[in-house]
Structure formats: C-alpha cells, structure tokens
Short mmCIF file of C-alpha atoms in Angstrom, two decimals:
data_model
loop_
_atom_site.label_atom_id
_atom_site.label_comp_id
_atom_site.label_asym_id
_atom_site.label_seq_id
_atom_site.Cartn_x
_atom_site.Cartn_y
_atom_site.Cartn_z
CA MET A 13 0.00 0.00 0.00
CA ALA A 14 1.35 3.42 -0.95
CA SER A 15 1.99 5.90 1.80
CA LEU A 16 0.01 9.12 1.94
CA MET A 17 2.98 11.14 0.72
CA ASP A 18 3.46 8.80 -2.25
CA ARG A 19 -0.19 9.24 -3.16
CA VAL A 20 0.10 13.03 -2.93
CA ARG A 21 3.24 13.05 -5.09
CA ASN A 22 1.54 10.87 -7.68
CA TYR A 23 -1.50 13.16 -7.71
CA LEU A 24 0.64 16.27 -8.19
CA ARG A 25 2.15 14.71 -11.31
CA THR A 26 -1.28 14.51 -12.97
CA PRO A 27 -2.65 17.39 -15.08
CA GLN A 28 -5.37 18.07 -12.51
CA GLY A 29 -2.79 18.06 -9.72
CA GLN A 30 -0.66 20.54 -11.67
CA ARG A 31 -3.66 22.87 -12.07
CA HIS A 32 -4.39 22.71 -8.36
CA MET A 33 -0.74 23.41 -7.53
CA GLU A 34 -0.70 26.50 -9.78
CA LYS A 35 -3.93 27.76 -8.22
CA ALA A 36 -2.47 27.29 -4.72
CA LYS A 37 0.69 29.19 -5.69
CA THR A 38 -1.41 32.05 -7.08
CA LEU A 39 -3.48 32.24 -3.90
CA ALA A 40 -0.34 32.10 -1.74
CA ARG A 41 1.07 35.19 -3.48
CA ASP A 42 -2.01 37.29 -2.59
CA PRO A 43 -1.11 39.69 0.27
CA ARG A 44 -4.61 39.38 1.80
CA ASN A 45 -4.25 35.62 2.04
CA GLN A 46 -0.77 36.00 3.53
CA GLN A 47 -2.19 38.31 6.22
CA LYS A 48 -4.99 35.84 7.00
CA LEU A 49 -2.43 33.06 7.37
CA ARG A 50 -0.22 35.15 9.66
CA GLY A 51 -3.23 35.85 11.88
CA LEU A 52 -4.19 32.20 11.98
CA LEU A 53 -0.64 31.13 12.88
CA ALA A 54 -0.45 33.80 15.58
CA ARG A 55 -3.65 32.48 17.15
CA PHE A 56 -2.28 28.93 17.22
CA ARG A 57 0.98 30.16 18.71
CA GLY A 58 -0.89 32.17 21.31
CA GLY A 59 0.29 35.50 19.95
CA ARG A 60 -1.63 38.62 19.14
CA THR A 61 -2.48 39.91 15.70
CA ARG A 62 -1.79 43.49 14.69
CA HIS A 63 -4.77 45.57 13.57
#
C-alpha cells in the first residue's frame, strides 16, 4: 500500500494536480491571504495579531 505522501506526489504529477498546484501558488502570493495566514498562525501560537 502506498503511503500518503506517495499518493500526494503521484496526484501532483497529474494534469489536474498541476492545475491545483498553480492555483495554490497564485493564492499564496495574494497579500490578503498572507495576512490571514499570519493571523491564523499567531492564534495557534498564542500570539496577538496586529490591527
């Protein structure tokens, strides 16, 4: 049985996986999404967000 990581790698080699990877990269470059992620990480770390 293939491990989870092997299955993910295999999926990312497919055309659909490539499209999803490009979409994720585009979303990751958006400054609003970066700010949301920083706030989420700060909450998990117990920090405060800047407003």
